[in-house]
Amino acid sequence: MLTITGIKTAETLLNLEHVCKGYGSNPKQLLAVKDVSLTLKVGEFVSLLGPSGCGKSTLLRIVTGLNTATSGTVEYRGETLKGVNPHATIVFQTFALYPWLTVEENVEIALKARGVPSAIRQDRARKLIDTIGLDGFESAYPRELSGGMRQKVGFARALAVEPELLCLDEPFSALDVLSAESLRGELMELWLNKSIPTQAILMVTHNIEEAVLMADRIVVMGKDPGRIVSEIQVSLRHPRHRKDVSFQRLVDSVYAAVAGQTRPEIESLGTAPGQPGATRRLPRALLNQLAGLVEKLSDEHGRADLYRIGGELSLELDDLLPIVEAGDLLGFLSVQEGDLLLALLGQTYAEASILARKEMLAGRVLRMPVIAWIYESLRRDDNHRLAWEYFLNKLQADFGNRAEDQLDIAISWGRHAELFAYDDDTGELYLE
Ligand code: ADP
Ligand code: MG
């Protein structure tokens, strides 16, 4: 520890500066991670939060040395990281246990790989199994355990090597609600009571409440390209309670930070494929979901808490945000400080007849350059029909391997607005 005028300053464990990571070789393809700078100090529990595809797992792989950055620097305890980081371990969503080994052997194997002598191995494995509450199951096989118990074995295996830095990649998201909550509690107890020698935890999640429940600091990421959009300090004392007003207030502000990045950086719809300038990506949302959201918002007199409304519509963050983004793009609603606001257009839509809705939607959707381009291309064609591949090929210049996904969304929007549709038999798009 360094001491400056008597105040202890925690050491820096991990330092990332301007880290970029691109996959593949297409220069027009978006970076998986762009210009990420991040510091992790001894004693910190930091959570990386963001929608799927924003590069969270990529960052963890870079930190643990399983991947290398395309550019930028990665330092661990002041030294440039080369190869696999020996001080870090990673726990994944679902842990691959060896089915033919017992619980104890599954934990021991991590130690064996590091050359720990057999007697010490057994002792340490047993202690850990006890610590995580699996005592009595030492000689059980993975198939005899529930999902929650198997994930505990995964944790024990990661902890067995006493990593200085524990990396967690959505470690609770494959578990049922109760097992997830109890495992979170157990990990927090180990961490807060310092029963494990771990010096820092870096946890990836797309669950806001989980981040607020566990982390000291939340790093909010956005996507396309994957980047840090804001950082939020969580200074609530442990144990934290979800129902506390201060807890919920923090959840709201984190939600606002996450939702804020769904607004286009420049209020621009972009250009059509083949034209100069970037083509705006369509959010992965179904327009009937948007209609549902607009109606709900109208029932709530035009303003509602984004986080609550997501809960009431049983939508996960990953599913809700694209719908909000679509509503924003089409001018039906906007986001303000964690609240959804119904725009005048949205209100009109909510009150319109089915027929009027279709017309309104067609008009709004045609403002999107990708949709207008497909529509115009079909109109110009003599038979008003063009092959699906024709569009795909052109979209690939802008979207690379995501072109197909974009075309799918465009077709679903076009069909919903009764502009154009896809003919399964001929593999063509045609005007409605
Ligand atoms: P997250 O964990 O936040 O969901 P990832 O780090 O897995 O995000 O992915 C970030 C982006 O990089 C995504 O667009 C994903 O499709 C892409 N990506 C991830 N891994 C690879 C890979 N091995 N090859 C090509 N693209 C990848
Ligand atoms: Mg991931």
Coordinates of C-alpha atoms and ligand atoms in Angstrom, one line a residue:
M1 CA 0.0 0.0 0.0
L2 CA 1.2 3.5 -0.8
T3 CA 0.5 6.1 1.8
I4 CA 0.0 9.7 0.9
T5 CA -0.4 12.0 3.9
G6 CA -1.6 9.1 6.0
I7 CA -4.4 8.1 3.7
K8 CA -4.0 4.6 2.3
T9 CA -4.3 4.5 -1.4
A10 CA -5.2 1.2 -2.8
E11 CA -2.9 -0.4 -5.3
T12 CA -3.9 -0.7 -8.9
L13 CA -4.3 -4.3 -9.9
L14 CA -5.4 -3.9 -13.4
N15 CA -5.1 -1.1 -15.9
L16 CA -6.5 -1.0 -19.4
E17 CA -5.7 2.0 -21.6
H18 CA -7.5 2.6 -24.9
V19 CA -8.1 -1.0 -25.5
C20 CA -9.7 -1.9 -28.9
K21 CA -10.6 -5.3 -30.2
G22 CA -11.8 -6.2 -33.6
Y23 CA -12.7 -9.6 -34.9
G24 CA -12.2 -10.6 -38.5
S25 CA -10.6 -8.5 -41.1
N26 CA -13.4 -6.3 -42.6
P27 CA -12.4 -2.7 -41.8
K28 CA -16.0 -1.5 -42.1
Q29 CA -17.2 -4.0 -39.5
L30 CA -17.7 -2.5 -36.1
L31 CA -15.2 -3.0 -33.3
A32 CA -16.3 -5.5 -30.6
V33 CA -14.6 -3.2 -28.1
K34 CA -13.6 0.4 -28.8
D35 CA -11.2 2.6 -26.8
V36 CA -11.8 1.1 -23.3
S37 CA -9.9 2.5 -20.4
L38 CA -10.5 0.9 -17.1
T39 CA -8.7 0.6 -13.8
L40 CA -9.3 -1.9 -11.0
K41 CA -7.9 -1.4 -7.6
V42 CA -7.2 -3.9 -4.8
G43 CA -10.3 -4.4 -2.7
E44 CA -12.7 -3.4 -5.5
F45 CA -15.7 -5.3 -6.8
V46 CA -16.5 -3.8 -10.2
S47 CA -19.3 -4.8 -12.5
L48 CA -19.4 -4.5 -16.3
L49 CA -23.0 -3.9 -17.2
G50 CA -24.5 -3.7 -20.7
P51 CA -26.7 -5.3 -23.3
S52 CA -25.6 -8.5 -25.0
G53 CA -23.1 -8.0 -27.7
C54 CA -21.5 -4.9 -26.1
G55 CA -18.1 -6.6 -25.6
K56 CA -18.3 -7.6 -22.0
S57 CA -17.0 -11.2 -22.5
T58 CA -14.4 -9.9 -24.9
L59 CA -13.1 -7.6 -22.2
L60 CA -12.9 -10.4 -19.6
R61 CA -11.1 -12.6 -22.1
I62 CA -8.6 -9.8 -22.7
V63 CA -8.1 -9.2 -18.9
T64 CA -7.5 -12.9 -18.3
G65 CA -5.2 -13.1 -21.3
L66 CA -7.4 -15.6 -23.2
N67 CA -7.6 -12.9 -26.0
T68 CA -5.3 -10.2 -27.0
A69 CA -6.3 -6.6 -27.7
T70 CA -6.0 -5.3 -31.2
S71 CA -4.6 -2.1 -29.8
G72 CA -4.1 -0.4 -26.5
T73 CA -2.3 -1.5 -23.4
V74 CA -3.2 -4.1 -20.7
E75 CA -1.2 -3.9 -17.5
Y76 CA -1.5 -6.1 -14.4
R77 CA 0.3 -4.8 -11.3
G78 CA 2.1 -2.3 -13.5
E79 CA 3.4 -4.9 -16.0
T80 CA 2.3 -5.4 -19.5
L81 CA 0.2 -8.6 -19.7
K82 CA 1.7 -11.2 -21.9
G83 CA -0.2 -14.5 -22.5
V84 CA -2.5 -16.0 -20.0
N85 CA -2.9 -14.0 -16.7
P86 CA -1.7 -16.4 -14.0
H87 CA -3.3 -14.2 -11.3
A88 CA -6.8 -14.3 -12.7
T89 CA -9.5 -17.0 -13.1
I90 CA -12.8 -16.8 -14.8
V91 CA -16.1 -18.3 -13.9
F92 CA -18.5 -18.7 -16.8
Q93 CA -22.3 -18.9 -17.0
T94 CA -22.2 -22.6 -17.1
F95 CA -19.3 -24.4 -15.8
A96 CA -18.0 -27.4 -17.7
L97 CA -17.5 -30.0 -15.0
Y98 CA -15.9 -33.3 -15.8
P99 CA -18.8 -35.7 -15.6
W100 CA -16.6 -38.7 -14.7
L101 CA -15.0 -36.9 -11.7
T102 CA -16.5 -36.4 -8.3
V103 CA -17.1 -33.0 -6.8
E104 CA -13.9 -33.1 -4.9
E105 CA -11.9 -34.3 -7.9
N106 CA -13.4 -31.6 -10.1
V107 CA -12.2 -29.0 -7.6
E108 CA -8.8 -30.6 -7.2
I109 CA -8.1 -30.8 -10.8
A110 CA -7.5 -27.1 -11.0
L111 CA -4.8 -27.5 -8.3
K112 CA -3.3 -30.5 -9.9
A113 CA -2.8 -28.5 -13.1
R114 CA -0.8 -26.0 -11.1
G115 CA 1.4 -28.7 -9.6
V116 CA 0.0 -28.5 -6.0
P117 CA 1.0 -31.6 -4.1
S118 CA -1.7 -34.2 -3.5
A119 CA -2.1 -33.8 0.3
I120 CA -2.5 -30.1 0.1
R121 CA -4.8 -30.4 -2.8
Q122 CA -7.2 -32.6 -1.0
D123 CA -7.2 -30.4 2.1
R124 CA -7.8 -27.2 0.2
A125 CA -10.5 -28.7 -2.0
R126 CA -12.4 -30.1 1.1
K127 CA -12.2 -26.8 2.9
L128 CA -13.6 -24.9 -0.2
I129 CA -16.4 -27.4 -0.7
D130 CA -17.3 -26.9 2.9
T131 CA -17.1 -23.1 2.5
I132 CA -19.4 -23.0 -0.4
G133 CA -21.9 -25.2 1.4
L134 CA -21.5 -28.4 -0.5
D135 CA -20.1 -30.4 2.4
G136 CA -21.3 -34.0 2.3
F137 CA -21.3 -34.0 -1.5
E138 CA -17.5 -34.5 -1.9
S139 CA -17.9 -37.8 -3.6
A140 CA -21.1 -37.0 -5.6
Y141 CA -20.9 -36.8 -9.4
P142 CA -22.0 -33.8 -11.3
R143 CA -25.1 -35.5 -12.7
E144 CA -26.3 -36.0 -9.1
L145 CA -26.3 -32.3 -8.5
S146 CA -28.8 -29.5 -9.3
G147 CA -27.7 -26.6 -11.6
G148 CA -27.1 -24.4 -8.6
M149 CA -24.9 -26.9 -6.9
R150 CA -22.9 -27.5 -10.1
Q151 CA -22.3 -23.8 -10.4
K152 CA -21.1 -23.9 -6.8
V153 CA -18.5 -26.5 -7.8
G154 CA -17.5 -24.2 -10.6
F155 CA -16.9 -21.4 -8.1
A156 CA -15.0 -23.8 -5.8
R157 CA -12.8 -24.8 -8.7
A158 CA -12.1 -21.2 -9.6
L159 CA -11.4 -20.2 -6.0
A160 CA -9.2 -23.3 -5.3
V161 CA -6.3 -21.7 -7.1
E162 CA -6.7 -18.6 -4.9
P163 CA -6.9 -16.1 -7.7
E164 CA -5.9 -12.6 -7.0
L165 CA -8.4 -11.4 -9.5
L166 CA -11.7 -13.2 -9.8
C167 CA -13.5 -12.7 -13.2
L168 CA -17.1 -13.6 -13.4
D169 CA -19.0 -13.8 -16.7
E170 CA -22.7 -13.8 -16.0
P171 CA -22.2 -16.5 -13.4
F172 CA -25.7 -16.5 -12.1
S173 CA -27.7 -16.1 -15.3
A174 CA -28.2 -19.8 -16.1
L175 CA -29.5 -20.5 -12.6
D176 CA -33.1 -20.4 -11.3
V177 CA -34.0 -17.4 -9.3
L178 CA -33.6 -19.0 -5.8
S179 CA -30.3 -20.7 -6.5
A180 CA -28.9 -17.5 -8.1
E181 CA -29.8 -15.5 -5.1
S182 CA -28.4 -17.9 -2.6
L183 CA -25.1 -18.2 -4.5
R184 CA -24.8 -14.4 -4.8
G185 CA -25.2 -14.3 -1.0
E186 CA -22.6 -16.9 -0.4
L187 CA -20.1 -15.2 -2.7
M188 CA -20.7 -11.8 -1.1
E189 CA -20.1 -13.4 2.4
L190 CA -16.8 -14.9 1.3
W191 CA -15.7 -11.7 -0.3
L192 CA -16.8 -9.3 2.4
N193 CA -15.5 -11.4 5.3
K194 CA -12.2 -11.9 3.4
S195 CA -12.5 -15.7 3.7
I196 CA -10.9 -15.9 0.3
P197 CA -7.6 -14.4 -0.7
T198 CA -9.2 -12.7 -3.8
Q199 CA -8.1 -9.1 -4.1
A200 CA -10.6 -7.9 -6.6
I201 CA -13.6 -9.0 -8.5
L202 CA -14.6 -8.1 -12.0
M203 CA -18.2 -9.3 -12.8
V204 CA -19.9 -9.1 -16.2
T205 CA -23.7 -9.0 -16.1
H206 CA -26.7 -7.6 -17.9
N207 CA -28.8 -7.6 -14.8
I208 CA -28.9 -4.1 -13.2
E209 CA -30.2 -5.2 -9.8
E210 CA -27.4 -7.8 -9.6
A211 CA -24.8 -5.1 -10.2
V212 CA -26.3 -2.8 -7.7
L213 CA -26.6 -5.6 -5.2
M214 CA -23.0 -6.7 -5.4
A215 CA -20.6 -4.1 -6.9
D216 CA -18.7 -1.1 -5.5
R217 CA -18.6 0.4 -9.0
I218 CA -20.7 -0.2 -12.1
V219 CA -19.1 0.4 -15.5
V220 CA -22.0 0.8 -18.0
M221 CA -21.2 -0.3 -21.6
G222 CA -23.0 0.5 -24.8
K223 CA -22.7 -1.3 -28.1
D224 CA -22.0 -0.7 -31.8
P225 CA -19.2 -0.3 -31.0
G226 CA -18.7 -1.8 -27.6
R227 CA -17.5 1.0 -25.3
I228 CA -17.8 2.4 -21.8
V229 CA -20.6 5.0 -21.6
S230 CA -20.6 5.8 -17.9
E231 CA -19.4 4.8 -14.5
I232 CA -21.5 4.7 -11.3
Q233 CA -20.2 4.4 -7.8
V234 CA -22.3 2.3 -5.5
S235 CA -21.7 3.4 -2.0
L236 CA -24.6 1.5 -0.3
R237 CA -23.6 -0.5 2.7
H238 CA -23.8 -4.3 2.8
P239 CA -26.0 -6.2 3.2
R240 CA -28.0 -4.3 0.6
H241 CA -31.7 -4.7 0.3
R242 CA -33.5 -4.5 -3.0
K243 CA -36.6 -3.0 -1.5
D244 CA -34.8 0.0 0.1
V245 CA -35.5 3.4 -1.4
S246 CA -31.8 4.1 -1.8
F247 CA -31.3 0.8 -3.6
Q248 CA -34.2 1.5 -6.0
R249 CA -33.0 5.0 -6.6
L250 CA -29.7 3.6 -7.7
V251 CA -31.3 1.0 -9.9
D252 CA -33.2 3.9 -11.6
S253 CA -30.1 5.9 -12.3
V254 CA -28.2 2.9 -13.6
Y255 CA -31.2 2.2 -15.8
A256 CA -31.2 5.7 -17.1
A257 CA -27.5 5.4 -17.9
V258 CA -28.1 2.1 -19.8
A259 CA -31.1 3.4 -21.6
G260 CA -29.5 6.7 -22.4
Q261 CA -27.1 5.0 -24.8
T262 CA -29.9 3.7 -26.9
R263 CA -30.4 7.2 -28.3
P264 CA -28.3 7.8 -31.4
E265 CA -25.2 9.8 -30.7
I266 CA -26.0 12.1 -33.6
E267 CA -29.7 12.5 -34.2
S268 CA -29.4 11.1 -37.6
L269 CA -31.1 8.3 -39.5
G270 CA -27.9 7.7 -41.5
T271 CA -27.9 7.0 -45.2
A272 CA -29.0 4.1 -47.5
P273 CA -26.7 1.2 -48.3
G274 CA -24.4 2.1 -51.2
Q275 CA -24.5 5.8 -50.4
P276 CA -21.8 7.8 -48.7
G277 CA -22.1 7.9 -44.9
A278 CA -22.9 5.2 -42.4
T279 CA -26.1 3.2 -42.6
R280 CA -28.0 3.3 -39.3
R281 CA -28.5 -0.1 -37.7
L282 CA -32.1 -1.1 -37.1
P283 CA -32.7 -2.2 -33.5
R284 CA -33.8 -5.8 -33.0
A285 CA -37.4 -5.1 -32.1
L286 CA -40.7 -6.3 -33.3
L287 CA -43.1 -3.5 -34.2
N288 CA -46.0 -5.3 -32.4
Q289 CA -43.9 -5.1 -29.3
L290 CA -43.5 -1.4 -29.9
A291 CA -47.3 -1.1 -30.3
G292 CA -47.7 -2.8 -26.9
L293 CA -45.3 -0.5 -25.3
V294 CA -46.9 2.6 -26.7
E295 CA -50.4 1.4 -25.5
K296 CA -49.1 0.7 -22.1
L297 CA -47.5 4.1 -21.9
S298 CA -50.7 5.7 -23.1
D299 CA -52.5 3.9 -20.3
E300 CA -50.0 5.5 -17.9
H301 CA -50.9 8.9 -19.1
G302 CA -47.8 9.3 -21.2
R303 CA -45.0 8.9 -18.7
A304 CA -43.7 5.9 -16.9
D305 CA -40.6 4.6 -15.2
L306 CA -38.6 2.6 -17.7
Y307 CA -37.5 0.1 -15.2
R308 CA -40.9 -0.6 -13.8
I309 CA -42.6 -0.8 -17.2
G310 CA -40.0 -3.4 -18.3
G311 CA -40.9 -5.5 -15.2
E312 CA -44.6 -5.2 -15.8
L313 CA -44.3 -6.2 -19.5
S314 CA -42.0 -9.1 -18.3
L315 CA -39.3 -7.9 -20.6
E316 CA -35.6 -8.4 -20.0
L317 CA -33.4 -5.4 -20.4
D318 CA -31.9 -6.9 -23.5
D319 CA -35.4 -7.1 -25.1
L320 CA -36.8 -3.9 -23.8
L321 CA -34.0 -1.5 -24.9
P322 CA -34.3 -2.3 -28.6
I323 CA -38.0 -1.7 -28.5
V324 CA -37.4 1.7 -26.8
E325 CA -34.8 2.5 -29.3
A326 CA -37.2 1.6 -32.2
G327 CA -39.9 3.9 -30.6
D328 CA -37.4 6.6 -30.3
L329 CA -36.2 6.3 -33.9
L330 CA -39.7 6.3 -35.2
G331 CA -40.6 9.3 -33.0
F332 CA -43.2 7.6 -30.8
L333 CA -41.4 8.1 -27.5
S334 CA -38.3 9.3 -25.8
V335 CA -36.2 8.5 -22.7
Q336 CA -35.6 11.1 -20.0
E337 CA -33.8 10.4 -16.8
G338 CA -35.0 6.8 -16.6
D339 CA -38.6 7.6 -17.6
L340 CA -40.3 6.9 -20.9
L341 CA -42.2 9.7 -22.4
L342 CA -44.9 9.2 -25.0
A343 CA -44.5 11.7 -27.8
L344 CA -47.5 13.3 -29.5
L345 CA -47.1 11.0 -32.4
G346 CA -47.2 8.0 -30.0
Q347 CA -50.3 9.3 -28.4
T348 CA -52.0 9.7 -31.8
Y349 CA -50.9 6.2 -32.7
A350 CA -52.3 4.7 -29.4
E351 CA -55.7 6.3 -30.2
A352 CA -55.8 5.5 -33.9
S353 CA -57.9 2.8 -35.6
I354 CA -56.1 -0.3 -36.9
L355 CA -56.2 1.1 -40.5
A356 CA -54.9 4.5 -39.5
R357 CA -52.1 2.8 -37.5
K358 CA -50.9 0.9 -40.5
E359 CA -50.7 4.1 -42.5
M360 CA -48.9 6.0 -39.8
L361 CA -46.5 3.2 -39.3
A362 CA -45.7 2.9 -43.0
G363 CA -44.9 6.6 -43.1
R364 CA -42.7 6.4 -40.1
V365 CA -40.9 3.3 -41.1
L366 CA -40.2 4.6 -44.5
R367 CA -38.1 7.4 -42.9
M368 CA -35.5 4.7 -42.1
P369 CA -33.1 4.8 -45.1
V370 CA -32.7 1.0 -45.1
I371 CA -36.4 0.5 -45.4
A372 CA -36.9 3.2 -48.0
W373 CA -34.0 1.8 -50.0
I374 CA -35.6 -1.7 -50.1
Y375 CA -39.0 -0.2 -50.9
E376 CA -37.7 2.0 -53.7
S377 CA -35.6 -0.8 -55.2
L378 CA -38.7 -3.0 -55.3
R379 CA -40.8 -0.3 -56.9
R380 CA -38.3 0.3 -59.6
D381 CA -38.2 -3.3 -60.5
D382 CA -40.6 -4.3 -63.3
N383 CA -42.1 -7.2 -61.4
H384 CA -41.6 -5.5 -58.1
R385 CA -39.6 -8.5 -57.0
L386 CA -35.9 -8.9 -56.1
A387 CA -33.9 -11.7 -54.7
W388 CA -33.2 -11.7 -51.0
E389 CA -29.4 -12.1 -51.8
Y390 CA -29.5 -8.9 -53.8
F391 CA -30.3 -7.0 -50.6
L392 CA -28.0 -9.1 -48.4
N393 CA -25.0 -8.5 -50.6
K394 CA -25.4 -4.7 -50.5
L395 CA -26.0 -4.7 -46.7
Q396 CA -22.8 -6.7 -46.1
A397 CA -20.7 -3.6 -47.0
D398 CA -22.2 -1.8 -44.0
F399 CA -23.0 -4.6 -41.6
G400 CA -20.6 -7.5 -42.4
N401 CA -21.8 -10.7 -40.7
R402 CA -24.7 -8.9 -39.2
A403 CA -26.2 -8.1 -42.6
E404 CA -28.6 -11.1 -42.4
D405 CA -29.8 -10.0 -39.0
Q406 CA -30.4 -6.5 -40.3
L407 CA -32.3 -7.8 -43.4
D408 CA -34.5 -10.0 -41.1
I409 CA -35.4 -6.9 -39.1
A410 CA -36.1 -4.8 -42.1
I411 CA -38.3 -7.5 -43.6
S412 CA -40.3 -7.8 -40.3
W413 CA -40.8 -4.1 -40.1
G414 CA -41.7 -3.9 -43.8
R415 CA -44.2 -6.6 -43.4
H416 CA -45.7 -5.1 -40.3
A417 CA -46.2 -1.8 -42.1
E418 CA -47.5 -3.6 -45.2
L419 CA -44.8 -2.2 -47.4
F420 CA -43.1 -5.3 -48.6
A421 CA -42.7 -9.0 -47.6
Y422 CA -40.6 -12.0 -48.3
D423 CA -41.8 -14.9 -50.5
D424 CA -40.6 -18.1 -49.0
D425 CA -41.1 -20.1 -52.2
T426 CA -39.0 -18.0 -54.5
G427 CA -36.6 -16.4 -52.0
E428 CA -37.6 -13.0 -53.1
L429 CA -38.8 -9.8 -51.5
Y430 CA -41.9 -8.3 -53.2
L431 CA -44.1 -5.2 -52.8
E432 CA -47.3 -5.7 -50.8
Ligands
ADP1 P1 -21.2 -9.6 -24.6 O1 -20.4 -10.5 -23.8 O2 -21.3 -8.2 -24.1 O3 -22.5 -10.2 -25.0 P2 -19.2 -10.3 -26.6 O4 -17.9 -9.8 -26.1 O5 -19.5 -11.7 -26.5 O6 -20.3 -9.4 -26.0 O7 -19.3 -9.8 -28.2 C1 -19.1 -8.5 -28.6 C2 -19.2 -8.5 -30.1 O8 -18.1 -9.2 -30.7 C3 -20.5 -9.1 -30.6 O9 -20.9 -8.4 -31.7 C4 -20.0 -10.5 -31.1 O10 -20.9 -10.9 -32.1 C5 -18.6 -10.3 -31.5 N1 -17.8 -11.4 -31.3 C6 -17.5 -12.0 -30.1 N2 -16.7 -13.0 -30.2 C7 -16.4 -13.1 -31.5 C8 -15.6 -14.0 -32.3 N3 -14.8 -15.0 -31.7 N4 -15.5 -13.8 -33.6 C9 -16.2 -12.8 -34.2 N5 -17.0 -11.9 -33.5 C10 -17.1 -12.1 -32.2
MG2 MG -21.0 -12.4 -22.9

